[in-house]
Amino acid sequence: MEDIEHIVRYPVNRNHVTPILLLHGAWHGAWCWEFWLDYFASLGYEVHAISLPGHGRSPLIKKHINFYTLSDYVNVLAHEINKISPLPVVVGHSMGGAILQKHIEEHSLPGAVLLSSAPAKGVARMFLKMLYRHPLAALKTLLTLNSFHLVETPKLAQDWFLSEGVSIDVDQFHKSLVRESITISFQLLLPFAKLNKVTSPVLVMAGEKDVIFTVSEGEATAKKYKAKCVVFEGQAHNLMLEPNRLSIANVIDEWITKKLKLP
């Protein structure tokens, strides 16, 4: 795990003692947090972002991405959290939200933000939507056990992750995507979260135009954690890259400082 990409942005003026750690979702890497790394640092936070094995600049340690399990990714998250002092508020996006939910079953954090997260009840509904929305890509994925078919073109990537009004370079965004472990996709099909053990404060955030995980799924996850679900009108799955990304970051900042009252 020494080779895990771990980016840190230090603020010019540190106004907050509690750091923030950003964990990406499937196909992505630490690169997807570029805007938030800089923005949270400008607000006075020490900000961290990591890339899971085989993502971003983190190498594969196992021989194939499909050999990675959910437990492997949870262990990576725990290892990187242990490098940070004091303990951070962790933001987990999409699959990263599932990894974060498994982490807080056994460990307490100052705060856990589930951003467009895989729902606690599992992702079976997502698979059905993928079969309906892009049947050829979904069938190729199932037949070859290669998840990259779901995002193999810029058009597919934008449809899954980004709204039409996004300001980023979609072609460059697509070039950064990588193959994801199909094993983890299957592990997440059914309910995976043991909610009775969670002591960390949780905030759920959902995009109104998210075609992967719906607002109703976000609200159901929030209910299970007795948490608030904040819905962002007109925003798609990748809330950290969407047009309102800085306003969305401000909601996290306000939750940390005003709701949790963390230093």
PDB file of C-alpha atoms in Angstrom:
ATOM      1  CA  MET A   1       0.000   0.000   0.000  1.00  0.00           C
ATOM      2  CA  GLU A   2       3.044   2.266   0.069  1.00  0.00           C
ATOM      3  CA  ASP A   3       2.510   2.916  -3.648  1.00  0.00           C
ATOM      4  CA  ILE A   4      -1.040   4.256  -3.244  1.00  0.00           C
ATOM      5  CA  GLU A   5      -1.383   7.719  -4.783  1.00  0.00           C
ATOM      6  CA  HIS A   6      -2.121  10.091  -1.917  1.00  0.00           C
ATOM      7  CA  ILE A   7      -2.443  13.773  -2.808  1.00  0.00           C
ATOM      8  CA  VAL A   8      -2.430  16.482  -0.150  1.00  0.00           C
ATOM      9  CA  ARG A   9      -3.328  20.146  -0.499  1.00  0.00           C
ATOM     10  CA  TYR A  10      -2.218  22.325   2.393  1.00  0.00           C
ATOM     11  CA  PRO A  11      -4.026  25.625   2.968  1.00  0.00           C
ATOM     12  CA  VAL A  12      -2.176  28.921   3.079  1.00  0.00           C
ATOM     13  CA  ASN A  13      -4.098  29.703   6.266  1.00  0.00           C
ATOM     14  CA  ARG A  14      -5.366  26.635   8.098  1.00  0.00           C
ATOM     15  CA  ASN A  15      -8.751  27.650   9.496  1.00  0.00           C
ATOM     16  CA  HIS A  16      -9.871  24.091  10.272  1.00  0.00           C
ATOM     17  CA  VAL A  17      -8.147  21.483  12.415  1.00  0.00           C
ATOM     18  CA  THR A  18     -10.178  18.606  10.946  1.00  0.00           C
ATOM     19  CA  PRO A  19      -8.854  17.465   7.539  1.00  0.00           C
ATOM     20  CA  ILE A  20     -10.945  16.165   4.624  1.00  0.00           C
ATOM     21  CA  LEU A  21     -10.230  12.948   2.691  1.00  0.00           C
ATOM     22  CA  LEU A  22     -11.816  12.458  -0.752  1.00  0.00           C
ATOM     23  CA  LEU A  23     -12.409   8.918  -2.073  1.00  0.00           C
ATOM     24  CA  HIS A  24     -13.340   8.394  -5.722  1.00  0.00           C
ATOM     25  CA  GLY A  25     -15.795   5.944  -7.229  1.00  0.00           C
ATOM     26  CA  ALA A  26     -15.595   3.242  -9.900  1.00  0.00           C
ATOM     27  CA  TRP A  27     -13.455   3.938 -12.993  1.00  0.00           C
ATOM     28  CA  HIS A  28     -12.144   7.211 -11.483  1.00  0.00           C
ATOM     29  CA  GLY A  29      -9.072   8.274  -9.504  1.00  0.00           C
ATOM     30  CA  ALA A  30      -7.822  11.068  -7.275  1.00  0.00           C
ATOM     31  CA  TRP A  31      -7.695  13.280 -10.398  1.00  0.00           C
ATOM     32  CA  CYS A  32     -11.504  13.719 -10.297  1.00  0.00           C
ATOM     33  CA  TRP A  33     -11.200  15.863  -7.144  1.00  0.00           C
ATOM     34  CA  GLU A  34      -9.036  18.575  -8.730  1.00  0.00           C
ATOM     35  CA  PHE A  35     -11.574  21.362  -8.197  1.00  0.00           C
ATOM     36  CA  TRP A  36     -12.459  20.357  -4.647  1.00  0.00           C
ATOM     37  CA  LEU A  37      -8.847  19.850  -3.587  1.00  0.00           C
ATOM     38  CA  ASP A  38      -8.090  23.455  -4.426  1.00  0.00           C
ATOM     39  CA  TYR A  39     -11.409  24.814  -3.205  1.00  0.00           C
ATOM     40  CA  PHE A  40     -11.410  23.157   0.214  1.00  0.00           C
ATOM     41  CA  ALA A  41      -7.769  24.221   0.673  1.00  0.00           C
ATOM     42  CA  SER A  42      -8.853  27.805  -0.102  1.00  0.00           C
ATOM     43  CA  LEU A  43     -11.411  27.475   2.718  1.00  0.00           C
ATOM     44  CA  GLY A  44      -8.609  26.588   5.132  1.00  0.00           C
ATOM     45  CA  TYR A  45      -8.780  22.771   5.158  1.00  0.00           C
ATOM     46  CA  GLU A  46      -5.952  20.288   4.765  1.00  0.00           C
ATOM     47  CA  VAL A  47      -7.357  18.157   1.943  1.00  0.00           C
ATOM     48  CA  HIS A  48      -6.407  14.626   0.906  1.00  0.00           C
ATOM     49  CA  ALA A  49      -7.386  12.505  -2.103  1.00  0.00           C
ATOM     50  CA  ILE A  50      -6.334   8.933  -2.838  1.00  0.00           C
ATOM     51  CA  SER A  51      -6.446   6.603  -5.826  1.00  0.00           C
ATOM     52  CA  LEU A  52      -7.396   2.981  -5.272  1.00  0.00           C
ATOM     53  CA  PRO A  53      -5.092   0.287  -6.774  1.00  0.00           C
ATOM     54  CA  GLY A  54      -5.145   0.356 -10.568  1.00  0.00           C
ATOM     55  CA  HIS A  55      -6.698   3.836 -10.587  1.00  0.00           C
ATOM     56  CA  GLY A  56      -5.069   7.192 -11.169  1.00  0.00           C
ATOM     57  CA  ARG A  57      -1.361   6.810 -10.418  1.00  0.00           C
ATOM     58  CA  SER A  58      -1.755   3.852  -8.052  1.00  0.00           C
ATOM     59  CA  PRO A  59      -0.359   0.644  -9.582  1.00  0.00           C
ATOM     60  CA  LEU A  60      -2.070  -2.715  -9.608  1.00  0.00           C
ATOM     61  CA  ILE A  61      -0.593  -4.894  -6.881  1.00  0.00           C
ATOM     62  CA  LYS A  62      -2.673  -7.943  -7.785  1.00  0.00           C
ATOM     63  CA  LYS A  63      -2.319  -9.402 -11.283  1.00  0.00           C
ATOM     64  CA  HIS A  64      -5.734  -8.254 -12.501  1.00  0.00           C
ATOM     65  CA  ILE A  65      -8.231  -5.590 -11.458  1.00  0.00           C
ATOM     66  CA  ASN A  66     -10.995  -8.215 -11.200  1.00  0.00           C
ATOM     67  CA  PHE A  67      -9.054  -9.889  -8.376  1.00  0.00           C
ATOM     68  CA  TYR A  68      -9.805  -6.919  -6.116  1.00  0.00           C
ATOM     69  CA  THR A  69     -12.657  -7.313  -3.640  1.00  0.00           C
ATOM     70  CA  LEU A  70     -14.633  -4.816  -1.616  1.00  0.00           C
ATOM     71  CA  SER A  71     -12.584  -5.781   1.449  1.00  0.00           C
ATOM     72  CA  ASP A  72      -9.377  -4.927  -0.412  1.00  0.00           C
ATOM     73  CA  TYR A  73     -10.609  -1.418  -1.139  1.00  0.00           C
ATOM     74  CA  VAL A  74     -11.890  -0.980   2.431  1.00  0.00           C
ATOM     75  CA  ASN A  75      -8.452  -1.940   3.715  1.00  0.00           C
ATOM     76  CA  VAL A  76      -6.798   0.618   1.428  1.00  0.00           C
ATOM     77  CA  LEU A  77      -9.104   3.335   2.747  1.00  0.00           C
ATOM     78  CA  ALA A  78      -8.370   2.387   6.366  1.00  0.00           C
ATOM     79  CA  HIS A  79      -4.625   2.364   5.698  1.00  0.00           C
ATOM     80  CA  GLU A  80      -4.690   5.846   4.148  1.00  0.00           C
ATOM     81  CA  ILE A  81      -6.936   7.266   6.884  1.00  0.00           C
ATOM     82  CA  ASN A  82      -4.399   6.089   9.439  1.00  0.00           C
ATOM     83  CA  LYS A  83      -1.789   8.335   7.794  1.00  0.00           C
ATOM     84  CA  ILE A  84      -3.842  11.438   8.591  1.00  0.00           C
ATOM     85  CA  SER A  85      -3.932  13.189  11.959  1.00  0.00           C
ATOM     86  CA  PRO A  86      -6.344  14.139  13.339  1.00  0.00           C
ATOM     87  CA  LEU A  87      -8.925  11.818  11.809  1.00  0.00           C
ATOM     88  CA  PRO A  88     -10.525  13.318   8.691  1.00  0.00           C
ATOM     89  CA  VAL A  89     -14.062  13.790   7.524  1.00  0.00           C
ATOM     90  CA  VAL A  90     -14.265  11.366   4.582  1.00  0.00           C
ATOM     91  CA  VAL A  91     -16.216  12.039   1.386  1.00  0.00           C
ATOM     92  CA  GLY A  92     -16.956   8.887  -0.621  1.00  0.00           C
ATOM     93  CA  HIS A  93     -18.308   9.184  -4.167  1.00  0.00           C
ATOM     94  CA  SER A  94     -20.401   6.443  -5.796  1.00  0.00           C
ATOM     95  CA  MET A  95     -18.569   3.131  -5.207  1.00  0.00           C
ATOM     96  CA  GLY A  96     -16.381   5.123  -2.820  1.00  0.00           C
ATOM     97  CA  GLY A  97     -19.545   5.694  -0.807  1.00  0.00           C
ATOM     98  CA  ALA A  98     -20.001   1.939  -0.489  1.00  0.00           C
ATOM     99  CA  ILE A  99     -16.389   1.549   0.653  1.00  0.00           C
ATOM    100  CA  LEU A 100     -16.923   4.329   3.179  1.00  0.00           C
ATOM    101  CA  GLN A 101     -20.095   2.678   4.494  1.00  0.00           C
ATOM    102  CA  LYS A 102     -18.150  -0.534   5.125  1.00  0.00           C
ATOM    103  CA  HIS A 103     -15.366   1.409   6.880  1.00  0.00           C
ATOM    104  CA  ILE A 104     -17.692   3.147   9.332  1.00  0.00           C
ATOM    105  CA  GLU A 105     -19.158  -0.190  10.378  1.00  0.00           C
ATOM    106  CA  GLU A 106     -15.954  -0.821  12.323  1.00  0.00           C
ATOM    107  CA  HIS A 107     -14.409   2.647  12.717  1.00  0.00           C
ATOM    108  CA  SER A 108     -15.712   5.980  13.921  1.00  0.00           C
ATOM    109  CA  LEU A 109     -15.022   9.129  11.921  1.00  0.00           C
ATOM    110  CA  PRO A 110     -15.729  12.809  12.659  1.00  0.00           C
ATOM    111  CA  GLY A 111     -18.049  12.721   9.643  1.00  0.00           C
ATOM    112  CA  ALA A 112     -18.872  10.599   6.578  1.00  0.00           C
ATOM    113  CA  VAL A 113     -20.301  12.175   3.419  1.00  0.00           C
ATOM    114  CA  LEU A 114     -21.978   9.801   0.956  1.00  0.00           C
ATOM    115  CA  LEU A 115     -21.787  11.642  -2.370  1.00  0.00           C
ATOM    116  CA  SER A 116     -23.967  10.134  -5.133  1.00  0.00           C
ATOM    117  CA  SER A 117     -23.274   6.956  -3.212  1.00  0.00           C
ATOM    118  CA  ALA A 118     -24.050   3.352  -3.958  1.00  0.00           C
ATOM    119  CA  PRO A 119     -27.215   2.768  -1.902  1.00  0.00           C
ATOM    120  CA  ALA A 120     -27.032   0.705   1.265  1.00  0.00           C
ATOM    121  CA  LYS A 121     -29.648  -1.687  -0.158  1.00  0.00           C
ATOM    122  CA  GLY A 122     -27.346  -2.658  -3.043  1.00  0.00           C
ATOM    123  CA  VAL A 123     -26.925  -1.769  -6.709  1.00  0.00           C
ATOM    124  CA  ALA A 124     -29.143  -4.351  -8.441  1.00  0.00           C
ATOM    125  CA  ARG A 125     -31.388  -1.555  -9.684  1.00  0.00           C
ATOM    126  CA  MET A 126     -28.366   0.139 -11.254  1.00  0.00           C
ATOM    127  CA  PHE A 127     -27.563  -3.000 -13.260  1.00  0.00           C
ATOM    128  CA  LEU A 128     -31.107  -3.117 -14.610  1.00  0.00           C
ATOM    129  CA  LYS A 129     -30.896   0.550 -15.601  1.00  0.00           C
ATOM    130  CA  MET A 130     -27.623  -0.062 -17.406  1.00  0.00           C
ATOM    131  CA  LEU A 131     -29.125  -2.978 -19.331  1.00  0.00           C
ATOM    132  CA  TYR A 132     -32.049  -0.797 -20.325  1.00  0.00           C
ATOM    133  CA  ARG A 133     -30.133   2.399 -21.084  1.00  0.00           C
ATOM    134  CA  HIS A 134     -27.128   0.931 -22.909  1.00  0.00           C
ATOM    135  CA  PRO A 135     -27.884  -2.781 -23.506  1.00  0.00           C
ATOM    136  CA  LEU A 136     -24.963  -3.479 -25.865  1.00  0.00           C
ATOM    137  CA  ALA A 137     -22.369  -2.018 -23.485  1.00  0.00           C
ATOM    138  CA  ALA A 138     -23.941  -3.836 -20.522  1.00  0.00           C
ATOM    139  CA  LEU A 139     -24.047  -7.180 -22.344  1.00  0.00           C
ATOM    140  CA  LYS A 140     -20.424  -6.813 -23.477  1.00  0.00           C
ATOM    141  CA  THR A 141     -19.485  -6.138 -19.867  1.00  0.00           C
ATOM    142  CA  LEU A 142     -21.264  -9.256 -18.614  1.00  0.00           C
ATOM    143  CA  LEU A 143     -19.934 -11.508 -21.392  1.00  0.00           C
ATOM    144  CA  THR A 144     -16.306 -10.379 -21.081  1.00  0.00           C
ATOM    145  CA  LEU A 145     -16.272  -9.443 -17.378  1.00  0.00           C
ATOM    146  CA  ASN A 146     -14.701  -6.175 -18.504  1.00  0.00           C
ATOM    147  CA  SER A 147     -16.427  -3.211 -16.884  1.00  0.00           C
ATOM    148  CA  PHE A 148     -14.714  -0.689 -19.146  1.00  0.00           C
ATOM    149  CA  HIS A 149     -17.248  -1.446 -21.878  1.00  0.00           C
ATOM    150  CA  LEU A 150     -19.766   0.583 -19.872  1.00  0.00           C
ATOM    151  CA  VAL A 151     -17.626   3.716 -20.259  1.00  0.00           C
ATOM    152  CA  GLU A 152     -15.671   2.923 -23.432  1.00  0.00           C
ATOM    153  CA  THR A 153     -16.616   6.120 -25.309  1.00  0.00           C
ATOM    154  CA  PRO A 154     -16.784   9.783 -24.231  1.00  0.00           C
ATOM    155  CA  LYS A 155     -20.484   9.753 -25.079  1.00  0.00           C
ATOM    156  CA  LEU A 156     -21.135   6.871 -22.688  1.00  0.00           C
ATOM    157  CA  ALA A 157     -19.024   8.473 -19.976  1.00  0.00           C
ATOM    158  CA  GLN A 158     -20.909  11.756 -20.211  1.00  0.00           C
ATOM    159  CA  ASP A 159     -24.260  10.003 -20.185  1.00  0.00           C
ATOM    160  CA  TRP A 160     -23.439   8.154 -16.968  1.00  0.00           C
ATOM    161  CA  PHE A 161     -21.576  10.822 -15.060  1.00  0.00           C
ATOM    162  CA  LEU A 162     -22.009  14.371 -16.375  1.00  0.00           C
ATOM    163  CA  SER A 163     -24.765  16.800 -17.271  1.00  0.00           C
ATOM    164  CA  GLU A 164     -24.899  18.472 -20.672  1.00  0.00           C
ATOM    165  CA  GLY A 165     -23.921  21.816 -19.139  1.00  0.00           C
ATOM    166  CA  VAL A 166     -20.660  20.591 -17.622  1.00  0.00           C
ATOM    167  CA  SER A 167     -17.660  22.850 -18.308  1.00  0.00           C
ATOM    168  CA  ILE A 168     -14.885  20.241 -18.250  1.00  0.00           C
ATOM    169  CA  ASP A 169     -13.243  18.645 -21.298  1.00  0.00           C
ATOM    170  CA  VAL A 170     -15.261  15.431 -21.680  1.00  0.00           C
ATOM    171  CA  ASP A 171     -12.701  13.781 -23.978  1.00  0.00           C
ATOM    172  CA  GLN A 172      -9.915  14.393 -21.463  1.00  0.00           C
ATOM    173  CA  PHE A 173     -12.177  13.197 -18.653  1.00  0.00           C
ATOM    174  CA  HIS A 174     -12.854   9.978 -20.561  1.00  0.00           C
ATOM    175  CA  LYS A 175      -9.139   9.331 -21.139  1.00  0.00           C
ATOM    176  CA  SER A 176      -8.600   9.245 -17.371  1.00  0.00           C
ATOM    177  CA  LEU A 177     -11.187   6.519 -16.730  1.00  0.00           C
ATOM    178  CA  VAL A 178      -9.925   2.970 -16.102  1.00  0.00           C
ATOM    179  CA  ARG A 179     -11.313  -0.528 -15.911  1.00  0.00           C
ATOM    180  CA  GLU A 180     -13.063  -1.361 -12.635  1.00  0.00           C
ATOM    181  CA  SER A 181     -13.243  -4.621 -10.678  1.00  0.00           C
ATOM    182  CA  ILE A 182     -16.299  -6.547 -11.810  1.00  0.00           C
ATOM    183  CA  THR A 183     -15.982  -8.604  -8.623  1.00  0.00           C
ATOM    184  CA  ILE A 184     -16.885  -5.591  -6.505  1.00  0.00           C
ATOM    185  CA  SER A 185     -19.845  -4.800  -8.752  1.00  0.00           C
ATOM    186  CA  PHE A 186     -21.236  -8.266  -8.045  1.00  0.00           C
ATOM    187  CA  GLN A 187     -20.501  -7.948  -4.311  1.00  0.00           C
ATOM    188  CA  LEU A 188     -22.525  -4.750  -4.154  1.00  0.00           C
ATOM    189  CA  LEU A 189     -25.606  -6.194  -5.867  1.00  0.00           C
ATOM    190  CA  LEU A 190     -27.330  -7.046  -2.587  1.00  0.00           C
ATOM    191  CA  PRO A 191     -27.562  -5.051   0.680  1.00  0.00           C
ATOM    192  CA  PHE A 192     -24.018  -4.701   2.000  1.00  0.00           C
ATOM    193  CA  ALA A 193     -24.154  -2.267   4.942  1.00  0.00           C
ATOM    194  CA  LYS A 194     -24.497  -3.321   8.587  1.00  0.00           C
ATOM    195  CA  LEU A 195     -26.190  -0.216   9.881  1.00  0.00           C
ATOM    196  CA  ASN A 196     -26.501  -1.165  13.534  1.00  0.00           C
ATOM    197  CA  LYS A 197     -22.794  -0.541  14.179  1.00  0.00           C
ATOM    198  CA  VAL A 198     -22.464   2.967  12.743  1.00  0.00           C
ATOM    199  CA  THR A 199     -21.599   5.780  15.176  1.00  0.00           C
ATOM    200  CA  SER A 200     -20.187   8.324  12.705  1.00  0.00           C
ATOM    201  CA  PRO A 201     -22.343  11.302  11.647  1.00  0.00           C
ATOM    202  CA  VAL A 202     -23.485  10.818   8.046  1.00  0.00           C
ATOM    203  CA  LEU A 203     -24.543  13.250   5.326  1.00  0.00           C
ATOM    204  CA  VAL A 204     -26.050  11.978   2.060  1.00  0.00           C
ATOM    205  CA  MET A 205     -25.865  14.076  -1.118  1.00  0.00           C
ATOM    206  CA  ALA A 206     -27.655  13.283  -4.389  1.00  0.00           C
ATOM    207  CA  GLY A 207     -27.985  14.808  -7.845  1.00  0.00           C
ATOM    208  CA  GLU A 208     -31.463  15.283  -9.276  1.00  0.00           C
ATOM    209  CA  LYS A 209     -30.249  14.219 -12.755  1.00  0.00           C
ATOM    210  CA  ASP A 210     -28.154  11.265 -11.575  1.00  0.00           C
ATOM    211  CA  VAL A 211     -28.917   8.346 -13.916  1.00  0.00           C
ATOM    212  CA  ILE A 212     -26.877   5.822 -11.886  1.00  0.00           C
ATOM    213  CA  PHE A 213     -28.306   6.226  -8.383  1.00  0.00           C
ATOM    214  CA  THR A 214     -31.641   7.970  -7.992  1.00  0.00           C
ATOM    215  CA  VAL A 215     -32.718  10.575  -5.471  1.00  0.00           C
ATOM    216  CA  SER A 216     -35.110   8.043  -3.932  1.00  0.00           C
ATOM    217  CA  GLU A 217     -32.200   5.650  -3.381  1.00  0.00           C
ATOM    218  CA  GLY A 218     -30.217   8.433  -1.732  1.00  0.00           C
ATOM    219  CA  GLU A 219     -33.153   9.279   0.506  1.00  0.00           C
ATOM    220  CA  ALA A 220     -33.554   5.613   1.466  1.00  0.00           C
ATOM    221  CA  THR A 221     -29.868   5.391   2.393  1.00  0.00           C
ATOM    222  CA  ALA A 222     -30.148   8.584   4.443  1.00  0.00           C
ATOM    223  CA  LYS A 223     -33.145   7.164   6.284  1.00  0.00           C
ATOM    224  CA  LYS A 224     -31.201   4.048   7.233  1.00  0.00           C
ATOM    225  CA  TYR A 225     -28.434   6.209   8.738  1.00  0.00           C
ATOM    226  CA  LYS A 226     -30.913   8.660  10.282  1.00  0.00           C
ATOM    227  CA  ALA A 227     -29.171  11.296   8.193  1.00  0.00           C
ATOM    228  CA  LYS A 228     -30.134  14.200   5.961  1.00  0.00           C
ATOM    229  CA  CYS A 229     -30.240  13.796   2.183  1.00  0.00           C
ATOM    230  CA  VAL A 230     -29.438  16.995   0.283  1.00  0.00           C
ATOM    231  CA  VAL A 231     -30.605  16.969  -3.345  1.00  0.00           C
ATOM    232  CA  PHE A 232     -29.003  19.246  -5.943  1.00  0.00           C
ATOM    233  CA  GLU A 233     -31.338  20.343  -8.699  1.00  0.00           C
ATOM    234  CA  GLY A 234     -30.167  19.790 -12.271  1.00  0.00           C
ATOM    235  CA  GLN A 235     -26.915  18.052 -11.257  1.00  0.00           C
ATOM    236  CA  ALA A 236     -25.726  14.660 -12.495  1.00  0.00           C
ATOM    237  CA  HIS A 237     -23.746  11.833 -10.871  1.00  0.00           C
ATOM    238  CA  ASN A 238     -20.307  13.481 -10.605  1.00  0.00           C
ATOM    239  CA  LEU A 239     -21.298  16.251  -8.231  1.00  0.00           C
ATOM    240  CA  MET A 240     -17.666  17.300  -7.731  1.00  0.00           C
ATOM    241  CA  LEU A 241     -17.383  18.120 -11.456  1.00  0.00           C
ATOM    242  CA  GLU A 242     -20.845  19.497 -12.151  1.00  0.00           C
ATOM    243  CA  PRO A 243     -21.586  23.202 -12.838  1.00  0.00           C
ATOM    244  CA  ASN A 244     -22.661  23.786  -9.199  1.00  0.00           C
ATOM    245  CA  ARG A 245     -19.655  21.956  -7.736  1.00  0.00           C
ATOM    246  CA  LEU A 246     -18.498  24.838  -5.533  1.00  0.00           C
ATOM    247  CA  SER A 247     -21.978  25.381  -4.066  1.00  0.00           C
ATOM    248  CA  ILE A 248     -22.110  21.645  -3.369  1.00  0.00           C
ATOM    249  CA  ALA A 249     -18.721  21.849  -1.623  1.00  0.00           C
ATOM    250  CA  ASN A 250     -20.087  24.703   0.482  1.00  0.00           C
ATOM    251  CA  VAL A 251     -22.830  22.403   1.790  1.00  0.00           C
ATOM    252  CA  ILE A 252     -20.138  20.027   3.071  1.00  0.00           C
ATOM    253  CA  ASP A 253     -18.247  22.921   4.642  1.00  0.00           C
ATOM    254  CA  GLU A 254     -21.396  24.159   6.398  1.00  0.00           C
ATOM    255  CA  TRP A 255     -22.197  20.637   7.634  1.00  0.00           C
ATOM    256  CA  ILE A 256     -18.712  20.281   9.092  1.00  0.00           C
ATOM    257  CA  THR A 257     -18.567  23.701  10.713  1.00  0.00           C
ATOM    258  CA  LYS A 258     -22.180  24.420  11.704  1.00  0.00           C
ATOM    259  CA  LYS A 259     -23.864  21.017  12.125  1.00  0.00           C
ATOM    260  CA  LEU A 260     -20.944  18.971  13.452  1.00  0.00           C
ATOM    261  CA  LYS A 261     -19.140  22.034  14.848  1.00  0.00           C
ATOM    262  CA  LEU A 262     -15.773  20.444  14.189  1.00  0.00           C
ATOM    263  CA  PRO A 263     -12.695  22.598  14.797  1.00  0.00           C
TER     264      PRO A 263
END
